Coordinates of C-alpha atoms in Angstrom, one line a residue:
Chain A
X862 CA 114.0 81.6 155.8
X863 CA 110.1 82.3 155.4
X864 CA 109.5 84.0 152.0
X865 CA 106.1 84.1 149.0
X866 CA 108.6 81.6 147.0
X867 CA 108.3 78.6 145.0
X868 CA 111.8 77.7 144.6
X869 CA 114.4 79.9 145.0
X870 CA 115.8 79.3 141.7
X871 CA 112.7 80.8 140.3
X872 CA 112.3 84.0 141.7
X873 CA 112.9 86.6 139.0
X874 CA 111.2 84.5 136.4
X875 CA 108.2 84.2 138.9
X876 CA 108.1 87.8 139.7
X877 CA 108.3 88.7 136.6
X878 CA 104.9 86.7 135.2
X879 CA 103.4 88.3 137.8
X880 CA 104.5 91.7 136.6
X881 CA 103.1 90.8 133.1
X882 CA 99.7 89.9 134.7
X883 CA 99.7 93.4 136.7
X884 CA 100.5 95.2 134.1
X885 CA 99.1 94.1 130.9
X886 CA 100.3 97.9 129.8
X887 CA 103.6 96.8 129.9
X888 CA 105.2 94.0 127.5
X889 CA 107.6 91.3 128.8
X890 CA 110.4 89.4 127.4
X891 CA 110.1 86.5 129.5
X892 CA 113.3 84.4 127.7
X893 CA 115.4 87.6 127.9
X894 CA 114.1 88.9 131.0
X895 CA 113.5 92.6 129.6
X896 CA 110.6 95.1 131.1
X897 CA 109.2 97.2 127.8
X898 CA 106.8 99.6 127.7
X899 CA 104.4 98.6 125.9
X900 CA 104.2 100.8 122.4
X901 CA 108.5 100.2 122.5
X902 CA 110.0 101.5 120.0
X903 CA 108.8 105.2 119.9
X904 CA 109.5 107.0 116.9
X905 CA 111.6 109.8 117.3
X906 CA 112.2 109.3 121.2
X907 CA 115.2 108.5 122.5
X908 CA 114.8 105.3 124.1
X909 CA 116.3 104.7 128.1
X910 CA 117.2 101.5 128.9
X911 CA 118.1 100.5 133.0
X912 CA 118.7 97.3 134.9
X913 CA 120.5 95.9 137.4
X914 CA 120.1 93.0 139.7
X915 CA 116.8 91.9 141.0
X916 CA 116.0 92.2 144.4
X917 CA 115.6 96.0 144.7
X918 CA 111.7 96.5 142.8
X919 CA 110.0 98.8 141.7
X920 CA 113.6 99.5 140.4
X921 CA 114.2 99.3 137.4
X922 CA 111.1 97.3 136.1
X923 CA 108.5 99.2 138.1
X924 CA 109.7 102.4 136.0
X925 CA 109.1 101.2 133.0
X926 CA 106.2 103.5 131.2
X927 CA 105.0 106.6 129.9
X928 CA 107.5 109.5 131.3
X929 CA 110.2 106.9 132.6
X930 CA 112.3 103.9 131.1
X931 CA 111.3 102.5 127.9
X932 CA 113.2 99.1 129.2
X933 CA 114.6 97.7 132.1
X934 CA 116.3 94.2 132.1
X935 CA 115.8 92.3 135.5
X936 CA 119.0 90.3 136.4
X937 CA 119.3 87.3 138.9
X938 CA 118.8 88.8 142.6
X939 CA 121.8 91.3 143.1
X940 CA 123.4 90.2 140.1
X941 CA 123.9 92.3 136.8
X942 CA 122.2 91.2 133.8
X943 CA 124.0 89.8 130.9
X944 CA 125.2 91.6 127.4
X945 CA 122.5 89.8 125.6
X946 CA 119.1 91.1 127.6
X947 CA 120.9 94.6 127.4
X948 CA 121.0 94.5 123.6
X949 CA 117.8 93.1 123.2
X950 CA 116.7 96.0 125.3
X951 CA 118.3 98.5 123.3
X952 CA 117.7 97.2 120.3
X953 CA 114.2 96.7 121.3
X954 CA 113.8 100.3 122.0
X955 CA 115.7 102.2 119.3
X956 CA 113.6 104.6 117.3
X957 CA 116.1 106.0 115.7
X958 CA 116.5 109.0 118.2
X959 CA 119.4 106.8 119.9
X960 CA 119.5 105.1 123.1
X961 CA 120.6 105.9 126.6
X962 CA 121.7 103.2 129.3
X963 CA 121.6 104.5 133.1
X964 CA 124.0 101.9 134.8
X965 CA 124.6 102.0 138.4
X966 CA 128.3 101.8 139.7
X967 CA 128.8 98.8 140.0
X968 CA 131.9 96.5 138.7
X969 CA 129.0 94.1 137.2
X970 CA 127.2 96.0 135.9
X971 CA 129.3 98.6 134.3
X972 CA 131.2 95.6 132.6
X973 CA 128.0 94.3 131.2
X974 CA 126.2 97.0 129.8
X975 CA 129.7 98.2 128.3
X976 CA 129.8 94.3 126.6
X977 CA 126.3 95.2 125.8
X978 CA 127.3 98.3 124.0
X979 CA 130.1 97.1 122.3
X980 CA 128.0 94.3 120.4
X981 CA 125.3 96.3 119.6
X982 CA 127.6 98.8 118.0
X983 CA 128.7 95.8 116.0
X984 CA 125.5 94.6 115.5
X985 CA 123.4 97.8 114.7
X986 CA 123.7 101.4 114.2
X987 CA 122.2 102.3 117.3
X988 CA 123.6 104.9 119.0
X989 CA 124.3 104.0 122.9
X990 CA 125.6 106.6 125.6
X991 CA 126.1 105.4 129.1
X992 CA 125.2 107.5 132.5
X993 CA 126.6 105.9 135.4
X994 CA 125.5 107.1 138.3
X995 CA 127.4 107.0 141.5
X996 CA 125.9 109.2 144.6
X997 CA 126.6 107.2 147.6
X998 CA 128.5 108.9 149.9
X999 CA 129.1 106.1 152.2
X1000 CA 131.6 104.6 150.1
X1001 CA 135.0 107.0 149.8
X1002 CA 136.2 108.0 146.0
X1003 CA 139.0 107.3 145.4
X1004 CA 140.9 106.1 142.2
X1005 CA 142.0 103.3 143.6
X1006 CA 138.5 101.8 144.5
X1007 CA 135.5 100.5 142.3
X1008 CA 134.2 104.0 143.2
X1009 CA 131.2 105.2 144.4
X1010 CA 127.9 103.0 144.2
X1011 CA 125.3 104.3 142.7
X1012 CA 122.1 104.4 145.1
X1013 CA 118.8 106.5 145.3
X1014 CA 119.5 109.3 142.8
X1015 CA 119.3 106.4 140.2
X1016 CA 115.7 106.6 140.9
X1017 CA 115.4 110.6 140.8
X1018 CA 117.4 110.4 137.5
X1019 CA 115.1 108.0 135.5
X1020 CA 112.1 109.8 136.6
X1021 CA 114.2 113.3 134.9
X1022 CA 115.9 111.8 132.2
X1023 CA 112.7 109.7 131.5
X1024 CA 111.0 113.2 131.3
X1025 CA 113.2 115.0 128.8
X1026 CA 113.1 112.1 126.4
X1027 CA 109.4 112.2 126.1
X1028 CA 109.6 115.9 125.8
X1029 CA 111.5 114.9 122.4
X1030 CA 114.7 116.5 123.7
X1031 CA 117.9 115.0 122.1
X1032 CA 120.0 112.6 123.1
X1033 CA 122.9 114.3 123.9
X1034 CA 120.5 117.0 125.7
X1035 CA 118.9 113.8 127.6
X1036 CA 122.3 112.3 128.3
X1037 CA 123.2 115.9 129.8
X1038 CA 120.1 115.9 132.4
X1039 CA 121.1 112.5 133.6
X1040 CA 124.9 113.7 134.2
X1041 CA 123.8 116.7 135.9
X1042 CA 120.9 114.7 138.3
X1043 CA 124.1 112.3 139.1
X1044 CA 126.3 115.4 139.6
X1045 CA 124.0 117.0 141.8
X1046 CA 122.6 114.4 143.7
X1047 CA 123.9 112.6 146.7
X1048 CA 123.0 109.7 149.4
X1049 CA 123.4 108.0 152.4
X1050 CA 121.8 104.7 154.0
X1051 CA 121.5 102.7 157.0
X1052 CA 120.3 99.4 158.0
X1053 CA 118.4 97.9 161.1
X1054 CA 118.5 94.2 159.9
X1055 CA 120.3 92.2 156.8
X1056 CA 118.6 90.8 153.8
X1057 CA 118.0 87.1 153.4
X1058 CA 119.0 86.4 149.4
X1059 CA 116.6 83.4 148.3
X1060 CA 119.1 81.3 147.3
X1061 CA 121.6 81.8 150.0
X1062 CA 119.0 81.3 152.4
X1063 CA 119.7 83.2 155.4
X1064 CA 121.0 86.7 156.4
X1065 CA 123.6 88.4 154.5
X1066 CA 125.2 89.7 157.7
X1067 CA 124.6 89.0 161.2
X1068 CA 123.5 92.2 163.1
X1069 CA 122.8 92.1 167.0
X1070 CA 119.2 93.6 167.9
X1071 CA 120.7 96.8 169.7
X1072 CA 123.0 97.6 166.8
X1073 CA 122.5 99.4 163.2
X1074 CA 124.5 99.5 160.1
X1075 CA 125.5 103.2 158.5
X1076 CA 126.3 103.9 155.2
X1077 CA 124.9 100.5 154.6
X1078 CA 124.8 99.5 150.2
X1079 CA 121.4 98.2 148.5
X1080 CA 123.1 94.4 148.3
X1081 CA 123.6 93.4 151.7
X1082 CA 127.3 94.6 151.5
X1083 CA 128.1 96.0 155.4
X1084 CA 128.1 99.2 155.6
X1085 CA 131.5 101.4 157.2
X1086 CA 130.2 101.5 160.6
X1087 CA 128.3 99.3 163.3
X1088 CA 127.0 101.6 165.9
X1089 CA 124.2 101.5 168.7
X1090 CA 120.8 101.8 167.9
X1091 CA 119.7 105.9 168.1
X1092 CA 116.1 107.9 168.0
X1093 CA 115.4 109.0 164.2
X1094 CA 116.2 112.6 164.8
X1095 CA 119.7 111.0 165.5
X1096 CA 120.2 108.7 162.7
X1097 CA 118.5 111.7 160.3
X1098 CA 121.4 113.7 161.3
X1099 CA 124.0 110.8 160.6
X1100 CA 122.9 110.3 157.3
X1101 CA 121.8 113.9 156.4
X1102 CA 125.5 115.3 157.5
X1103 CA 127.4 113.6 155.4
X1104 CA 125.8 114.7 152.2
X1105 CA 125.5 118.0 152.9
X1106 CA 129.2 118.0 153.5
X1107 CA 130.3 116.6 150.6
X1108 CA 127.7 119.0 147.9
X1109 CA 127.6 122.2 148.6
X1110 CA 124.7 123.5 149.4
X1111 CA 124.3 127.1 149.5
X1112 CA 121.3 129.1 150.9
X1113 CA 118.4 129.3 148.8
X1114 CA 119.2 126.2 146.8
X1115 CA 116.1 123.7 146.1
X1116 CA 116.2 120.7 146.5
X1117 CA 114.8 117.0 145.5
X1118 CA 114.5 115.5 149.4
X1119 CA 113.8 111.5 149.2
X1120 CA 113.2 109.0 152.0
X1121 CA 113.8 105.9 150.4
X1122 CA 113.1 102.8 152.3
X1123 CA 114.8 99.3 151.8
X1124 CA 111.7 97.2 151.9
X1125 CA 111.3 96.1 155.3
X1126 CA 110.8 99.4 157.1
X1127 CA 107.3 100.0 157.4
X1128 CA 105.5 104.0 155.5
X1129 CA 105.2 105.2 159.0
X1130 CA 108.3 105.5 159.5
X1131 CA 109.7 106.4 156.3
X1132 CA 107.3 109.7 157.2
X1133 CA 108.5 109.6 160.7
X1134 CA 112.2 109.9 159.2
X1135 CA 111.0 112.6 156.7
X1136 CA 110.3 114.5 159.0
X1137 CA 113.4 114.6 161.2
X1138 CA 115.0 114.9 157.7
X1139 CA 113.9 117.9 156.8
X1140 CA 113.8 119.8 160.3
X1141 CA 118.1 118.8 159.3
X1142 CA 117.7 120.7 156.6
X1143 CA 115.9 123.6 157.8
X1144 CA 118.9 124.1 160.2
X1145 CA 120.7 124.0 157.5
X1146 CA 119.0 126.8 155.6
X1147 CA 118.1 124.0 152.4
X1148 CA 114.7 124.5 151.1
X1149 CA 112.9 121.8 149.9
X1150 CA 111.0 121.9 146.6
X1151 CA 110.1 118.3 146.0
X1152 CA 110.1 115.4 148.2
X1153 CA 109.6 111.7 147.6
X1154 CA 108.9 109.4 150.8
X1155 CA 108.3 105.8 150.0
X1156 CA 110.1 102.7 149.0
X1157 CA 111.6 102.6 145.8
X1158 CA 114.8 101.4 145.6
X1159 CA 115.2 98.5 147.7
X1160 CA 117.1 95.7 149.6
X1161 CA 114.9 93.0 149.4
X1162 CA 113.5 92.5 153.3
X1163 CA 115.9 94.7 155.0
X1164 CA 115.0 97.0 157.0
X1165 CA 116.2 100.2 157.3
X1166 CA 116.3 103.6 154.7
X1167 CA 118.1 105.9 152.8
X1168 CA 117.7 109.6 152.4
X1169 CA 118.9 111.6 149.1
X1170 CA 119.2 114.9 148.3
X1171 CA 119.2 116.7 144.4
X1172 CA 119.7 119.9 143.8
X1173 CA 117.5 121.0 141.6
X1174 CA 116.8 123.9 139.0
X1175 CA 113.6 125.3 137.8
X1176 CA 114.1 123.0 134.6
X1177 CA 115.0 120.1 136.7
X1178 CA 111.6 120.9 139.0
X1179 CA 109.5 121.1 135.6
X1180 CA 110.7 117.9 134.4
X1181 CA 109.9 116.4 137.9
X1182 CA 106.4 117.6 137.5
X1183 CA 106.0 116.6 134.4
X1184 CA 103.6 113.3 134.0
X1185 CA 104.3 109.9 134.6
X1186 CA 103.0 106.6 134.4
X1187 CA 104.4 103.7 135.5
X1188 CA 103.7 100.7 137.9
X1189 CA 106.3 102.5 140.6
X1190 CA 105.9 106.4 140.0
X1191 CA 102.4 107.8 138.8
X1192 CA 101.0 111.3 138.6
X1193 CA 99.7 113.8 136.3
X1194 CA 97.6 111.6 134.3
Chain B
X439 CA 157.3 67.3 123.5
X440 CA 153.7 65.7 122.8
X441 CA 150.8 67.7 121.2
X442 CA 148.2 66.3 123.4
X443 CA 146.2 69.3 125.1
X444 CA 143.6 68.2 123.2
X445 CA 139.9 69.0 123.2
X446 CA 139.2 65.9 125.2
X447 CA 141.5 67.0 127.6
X448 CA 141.0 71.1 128.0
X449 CA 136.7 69.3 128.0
X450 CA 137.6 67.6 131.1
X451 CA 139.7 70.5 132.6
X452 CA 136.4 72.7 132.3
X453 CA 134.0 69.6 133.5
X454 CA 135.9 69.5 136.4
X455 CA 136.1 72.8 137.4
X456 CA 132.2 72.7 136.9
X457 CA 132.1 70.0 138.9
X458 CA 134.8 71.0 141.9
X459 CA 132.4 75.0 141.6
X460 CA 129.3 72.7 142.5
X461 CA 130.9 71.6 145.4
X462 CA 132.3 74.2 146.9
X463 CA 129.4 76.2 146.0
X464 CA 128.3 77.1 149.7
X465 CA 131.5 78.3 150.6
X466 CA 131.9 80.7 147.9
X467 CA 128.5 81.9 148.7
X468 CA 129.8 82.3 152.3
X469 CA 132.9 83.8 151.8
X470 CA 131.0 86.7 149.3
X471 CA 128.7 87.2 152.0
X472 CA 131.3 88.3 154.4
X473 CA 132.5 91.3 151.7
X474 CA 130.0 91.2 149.0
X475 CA 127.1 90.5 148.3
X476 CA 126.5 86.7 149.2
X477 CA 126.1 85.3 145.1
X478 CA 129.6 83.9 143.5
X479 CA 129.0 80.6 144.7
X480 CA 125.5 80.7 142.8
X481 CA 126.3 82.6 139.9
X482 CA 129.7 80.5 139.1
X483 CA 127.4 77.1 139.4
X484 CA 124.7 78.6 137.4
X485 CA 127.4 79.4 134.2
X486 CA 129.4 76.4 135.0
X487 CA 126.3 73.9 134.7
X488 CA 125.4 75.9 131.6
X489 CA 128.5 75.6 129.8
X490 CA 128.5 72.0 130.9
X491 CA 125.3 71.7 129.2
X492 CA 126.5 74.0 125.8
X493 CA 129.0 71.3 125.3
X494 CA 126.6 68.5 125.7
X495 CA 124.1 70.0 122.9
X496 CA 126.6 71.0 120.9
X497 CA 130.3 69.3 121.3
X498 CA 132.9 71.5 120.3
X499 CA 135.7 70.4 117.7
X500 CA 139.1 71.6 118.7
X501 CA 140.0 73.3 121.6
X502 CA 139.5 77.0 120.2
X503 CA 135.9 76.6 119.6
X504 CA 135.5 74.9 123.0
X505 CA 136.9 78.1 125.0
X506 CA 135.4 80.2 122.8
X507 CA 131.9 78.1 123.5
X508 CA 132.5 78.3 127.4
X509 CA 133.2 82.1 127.7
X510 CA 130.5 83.1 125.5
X511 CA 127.8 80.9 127.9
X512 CA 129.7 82.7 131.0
X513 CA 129.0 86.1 129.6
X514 CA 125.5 85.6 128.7
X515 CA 124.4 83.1 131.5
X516 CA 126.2 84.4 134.7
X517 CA 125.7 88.6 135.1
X518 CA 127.5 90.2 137.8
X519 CA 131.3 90.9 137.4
X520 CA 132.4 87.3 137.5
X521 CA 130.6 86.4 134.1
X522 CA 132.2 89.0 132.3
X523 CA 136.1 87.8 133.9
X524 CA 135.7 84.4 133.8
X525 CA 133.9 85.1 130.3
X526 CA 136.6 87.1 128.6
X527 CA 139.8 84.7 130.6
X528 CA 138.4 81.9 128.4
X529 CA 137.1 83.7 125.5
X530 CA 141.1 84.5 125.5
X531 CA 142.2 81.6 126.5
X532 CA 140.4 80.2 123.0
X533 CA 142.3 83.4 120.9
X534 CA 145.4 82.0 121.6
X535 CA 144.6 77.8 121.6
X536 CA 143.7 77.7 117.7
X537 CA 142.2 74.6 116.3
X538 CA 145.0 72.4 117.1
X539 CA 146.2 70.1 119.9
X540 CA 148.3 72.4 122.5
X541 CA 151.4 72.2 123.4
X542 CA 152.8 72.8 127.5
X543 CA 154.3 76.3 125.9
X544 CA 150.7 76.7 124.1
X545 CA 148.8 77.0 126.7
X546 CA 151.1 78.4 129.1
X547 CA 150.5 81.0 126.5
X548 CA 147.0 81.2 126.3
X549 CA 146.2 81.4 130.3
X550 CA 148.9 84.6 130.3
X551 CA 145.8 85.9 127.4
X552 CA 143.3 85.0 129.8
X553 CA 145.1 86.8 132.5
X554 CA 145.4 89.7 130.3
X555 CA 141.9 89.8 129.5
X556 CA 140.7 89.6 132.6
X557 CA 143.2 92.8 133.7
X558 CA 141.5 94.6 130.2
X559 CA 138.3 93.7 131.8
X560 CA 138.2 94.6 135.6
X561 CA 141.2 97.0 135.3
X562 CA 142.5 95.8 138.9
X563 CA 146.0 94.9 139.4
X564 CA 147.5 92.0 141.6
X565 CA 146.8 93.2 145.3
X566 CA 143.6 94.5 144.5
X567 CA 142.1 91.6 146.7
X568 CA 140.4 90.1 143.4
X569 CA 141.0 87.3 141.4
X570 CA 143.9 88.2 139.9
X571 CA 145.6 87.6 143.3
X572 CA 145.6 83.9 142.2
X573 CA 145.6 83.7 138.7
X574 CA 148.6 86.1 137.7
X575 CA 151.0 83.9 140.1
X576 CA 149.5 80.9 138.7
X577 CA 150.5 81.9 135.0
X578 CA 154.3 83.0 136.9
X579 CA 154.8 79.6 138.0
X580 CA 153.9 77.3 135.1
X581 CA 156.0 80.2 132.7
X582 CA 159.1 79.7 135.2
X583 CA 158.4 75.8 135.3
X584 CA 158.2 75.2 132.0
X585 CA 161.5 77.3 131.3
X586 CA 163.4 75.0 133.9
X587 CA 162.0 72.1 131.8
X588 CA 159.8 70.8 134.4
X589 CA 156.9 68.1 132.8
X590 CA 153.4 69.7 132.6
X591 CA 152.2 67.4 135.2
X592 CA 154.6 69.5 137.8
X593 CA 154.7 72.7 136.1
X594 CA 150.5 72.6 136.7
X595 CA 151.0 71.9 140.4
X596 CA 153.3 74.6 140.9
X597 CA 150.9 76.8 139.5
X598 CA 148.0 75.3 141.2
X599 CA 150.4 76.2 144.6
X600 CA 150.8 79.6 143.9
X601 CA 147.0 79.7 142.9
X602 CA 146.8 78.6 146.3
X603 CA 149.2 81.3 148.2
X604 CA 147.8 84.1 146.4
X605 CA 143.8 83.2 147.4
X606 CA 145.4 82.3 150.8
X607 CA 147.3 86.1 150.7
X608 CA 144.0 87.8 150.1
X609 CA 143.0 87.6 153.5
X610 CA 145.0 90.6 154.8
X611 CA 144.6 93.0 152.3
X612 CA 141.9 95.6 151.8
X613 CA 139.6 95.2 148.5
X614 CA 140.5 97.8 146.1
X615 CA 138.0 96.8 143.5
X616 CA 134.5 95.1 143.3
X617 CA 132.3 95.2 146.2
X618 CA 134.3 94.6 149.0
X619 CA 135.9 97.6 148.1
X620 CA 133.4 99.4 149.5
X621 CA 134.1 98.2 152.9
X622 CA 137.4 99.7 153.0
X623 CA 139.0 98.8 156.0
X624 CA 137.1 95.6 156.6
X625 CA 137.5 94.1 153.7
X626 CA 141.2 92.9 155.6
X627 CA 140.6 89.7 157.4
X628 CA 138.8 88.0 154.9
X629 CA 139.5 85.3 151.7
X630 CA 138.6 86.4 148.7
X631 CA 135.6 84.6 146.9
X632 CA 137.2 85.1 143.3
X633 CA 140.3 84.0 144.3
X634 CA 139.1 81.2 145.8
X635 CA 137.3 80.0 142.7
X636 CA 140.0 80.5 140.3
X637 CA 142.7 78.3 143.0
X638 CA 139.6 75.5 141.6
X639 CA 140.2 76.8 138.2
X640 CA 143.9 75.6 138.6
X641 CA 143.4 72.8 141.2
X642 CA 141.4 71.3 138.3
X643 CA 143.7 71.6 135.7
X644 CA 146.0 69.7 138.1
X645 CA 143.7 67.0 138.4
X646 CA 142.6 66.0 135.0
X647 CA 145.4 67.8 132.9
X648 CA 148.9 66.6 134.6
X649 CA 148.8 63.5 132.4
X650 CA 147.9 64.6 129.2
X651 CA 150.9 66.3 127.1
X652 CA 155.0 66.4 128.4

């Protein structure tokens, strides 16, 4: 394993003084490893708190700020955070408008920000509604599994939701965006290598040099299917099929088209696979009205991408205009 | 029948397990990298060592308050799914011990809780390919050991067996919750990491608890 480390032990604190130091904008909780923007509370606003496991930046952290998250809490790499840096999170960003926590489906994490919850309803009057998002179609529904995971529309929604809350909209009227954005919105990935984890030290999974992973997760977990290597235009279709068939899309419907990449796949491609991505959905008679091409939601060093599709309204297109400033997403100001 | 499950004892039970997690740390690692995501060997060290350390700064005085002390460092120290499980199977475990010495029947009762709570928690059933697949055999045997009268000592290696079975019984079966679930299919063919840690759990109850009450 080569990696920018100290010790692997160390990572996410490490990481995250060098967060503080980038972004003196931002204020840190270094003991309870929580992201705030920096003028946290804001009166009036509801407050949206995120995390997850570390490992995947600029999620959440990198989308704390003006038009985004007003907290994220970083846990160890691919591992939910605990009860306590949620409620310190929450409580930390309560102004009284009530808070919102997106959680991504997973078993961790929905446990612990539903701990987290629960003692800060005991704690304090805040008032806490969970969005849980859970776009990946990879990973079949069913009532009998954890569910689906919840992948790159988590990145889509905090941008929206983070958009509506500084617009001074409600909570309940927040908490509605983010269940549409998740309602409407689906992905797929795929992987050309593993991750290494710091502290495990080598690759998650063993994958031969001719072979590639679809419908691949954001953890290293395999993905349904090993198959042969394939030119983009291939693998956009692959990934691009599969959500189209399971949202309908009808002609004339807008959509938010992102090309996420996993963080070892170099920009050129992530353009290269835009590209093939949307001549899919020109076939397909979807229109594109935003697009987002870049990595944002990541694997740690794995190589490969994921591409997500939201349907979107003229509302949902205003709010994806509107400004934002954070160390991830930035425009408009 | 003795009332000697006392905090001495149930403070060994969990140093050991602490101590037997450490060791077998790189295999649980392993085994979650083959259908998860490659941490429960690293997490359950990380939250072992610290309740280790919780009871070192501040030594618990009866066996409720020591349970209690352990799951409240695995919830806020480990993350992931395993800290809230393990977490709420001792916090439990400590709602049913009270401040006294326990009996066999006692704490038969209180790892039933913890099983309980841990089904609350996760909401998976035995056969889910989780943890459960050890623990809820584990709490079958010592009930049905104890009712033929068998001495702790043997009652805890019967459960420690089934313990066993179950983890080993994981392999076949598809994941229906957690992360592996989302393999479907190829989640068969491989142990279960939580499984695996919880046959520990028991393994060191039978090594440092056998002797203590009867």
């Amino acid at each position: 394993m080569k990696k920018l480390i100290n010790d692997p032990a160390d990572v996410v604190a490490d990481a995250l003084r060098g967060m503080a130091a980038a972004h003196p904008e931002l204020r840190i909780d270094h003991e309870n490893r929580v992201v705030f923007r920096g003028d946290a509370p804001r009166q009036g606003k509801v407050g949206l708190v995120s995390g997850g496991g570390s490992g995947h930046e600029p999620m959440h952290g990198g989308f704390v700020g003006m038009g985004m998250l007003d907290a994220a809490c970083a846990g160890e790499v691919f591992t939910s955070p605990v009860p306590d840096q949620m409620a310190a999170a929450t409580t930390g960003v309560d102004g009284g408008a009530g808070v919102l926590h997106i959680v991504k489906n997973y078993t961790g994490d929905v446990m612990n920000f539903e701990m987290a919850a629960e003692l800060v309803a005991a704690e304090s009057g805040t008032e806490v509604v969970a969005v849980v998002t859970d776009d990946d179609v990879a990973v079949q529904d069913s009532l009998y599994t954890a569910g689906r995971r919840g992948v790159g529309v988590t990145v889509l929604l905090e941008k929206l939701a983070g958009a509506a809350a500084e617009q001074g909209r409600p909570l309940a009227e927040v908490a509605e965006v983010a269940r549409t954005v998740n309602a409407q919105g689906r992905s797929m990935g795929m992987a050309l290598t593993s991750c290494t984890v710091p502290a495990a030290g080598k690759p998650t999974f063993d994958l031969p040099e001719d072979e590639m992973e679809i419908g691949v997760g954001i953890h290293g977990e395999p993905g349904r299917r090993r198959v042969k290597v394939a030119p983009a235009r291939e693998i956009a279709e692959m990934l691009v099929e599969p959500v189209l068939s399971d949202l309908e899309f009808s002609g004339g419907d807008g959509v938010i088209a992102f090309v996420n990449g996993l963080g070892g796949t170099p920009l050129i491609e992530l353009y290269l696979m835009y590209a093939e991505v949307t001549r899919v959905l020109e076939k397909s008679g979807v229109t594109v009205a935003r697009s987002l091409v870049g990595s944002y939601m990541t694997s740690l060093d794995m190589a490969g991408c994921s591409v997500t599709l939201l349907k979107v309204d003229d509302d949902l297109v205003r709010l994806w205009d509107a400004p934002v400033r954070t160390p991830g997403l930035r425009w408009g100001v | 029948m003795a009332d000697s499950l006392d905090v001495a004892a149930l403070e060994a039970w969990v140093r050991e397990f602490a101590r037997s997690v450490a060791e077998h740390k790189d295999e649980l690692t392993a085994l979650d990298s083959a259908i998860g995501d490659a941490d429960h060997g690293a997490n359950m060290d990380r939250g072992m060592s610290a309740a280790v350390a919780a009871l070192e700064a501040a030594p618990p005085a009866d066996p409720a308050a020591l349970l209690k002390q352990v799951g409240m460092t695995l919830v806020s120290k480990v993350g992931g799914a395993s800290g809230p499980l393990y977490g709420t199977f001792f916090l439990r475990m400590a709602g049913v011990l009270g401040p006294d010495p326990a009996d066999d029947e006692t704490f038969a009762r209180a790892l039933r809780a913890g099983l309980d709570g841990v089904v609350a928690r996760g909401k998976a059933a035995p056969g889910d390919k989780t943890m459960l697949d050890a623990l809820a055999p584990a709490c079958d045997a010592l009930d049905a050991a104890l009712a033929e009268g068998q001495p702790l000592g043997a009652a805890l290696a019967a459960a420690a067996a089934a313990a066993t079975e179950g983890r080993d019984a994981t392999v076949p079966l598809v994941a229906r919750k957690g992360r592996a679930s989302y393999l479907g299919e190829r989640s068969a063919g491989h142990q279960d990491p939580g499984a695996t840690s919880t046959a520990l759990l028991l393994d060191a109850a039978v090594t440092v608890l056998s002797g203590s009450a009867g």
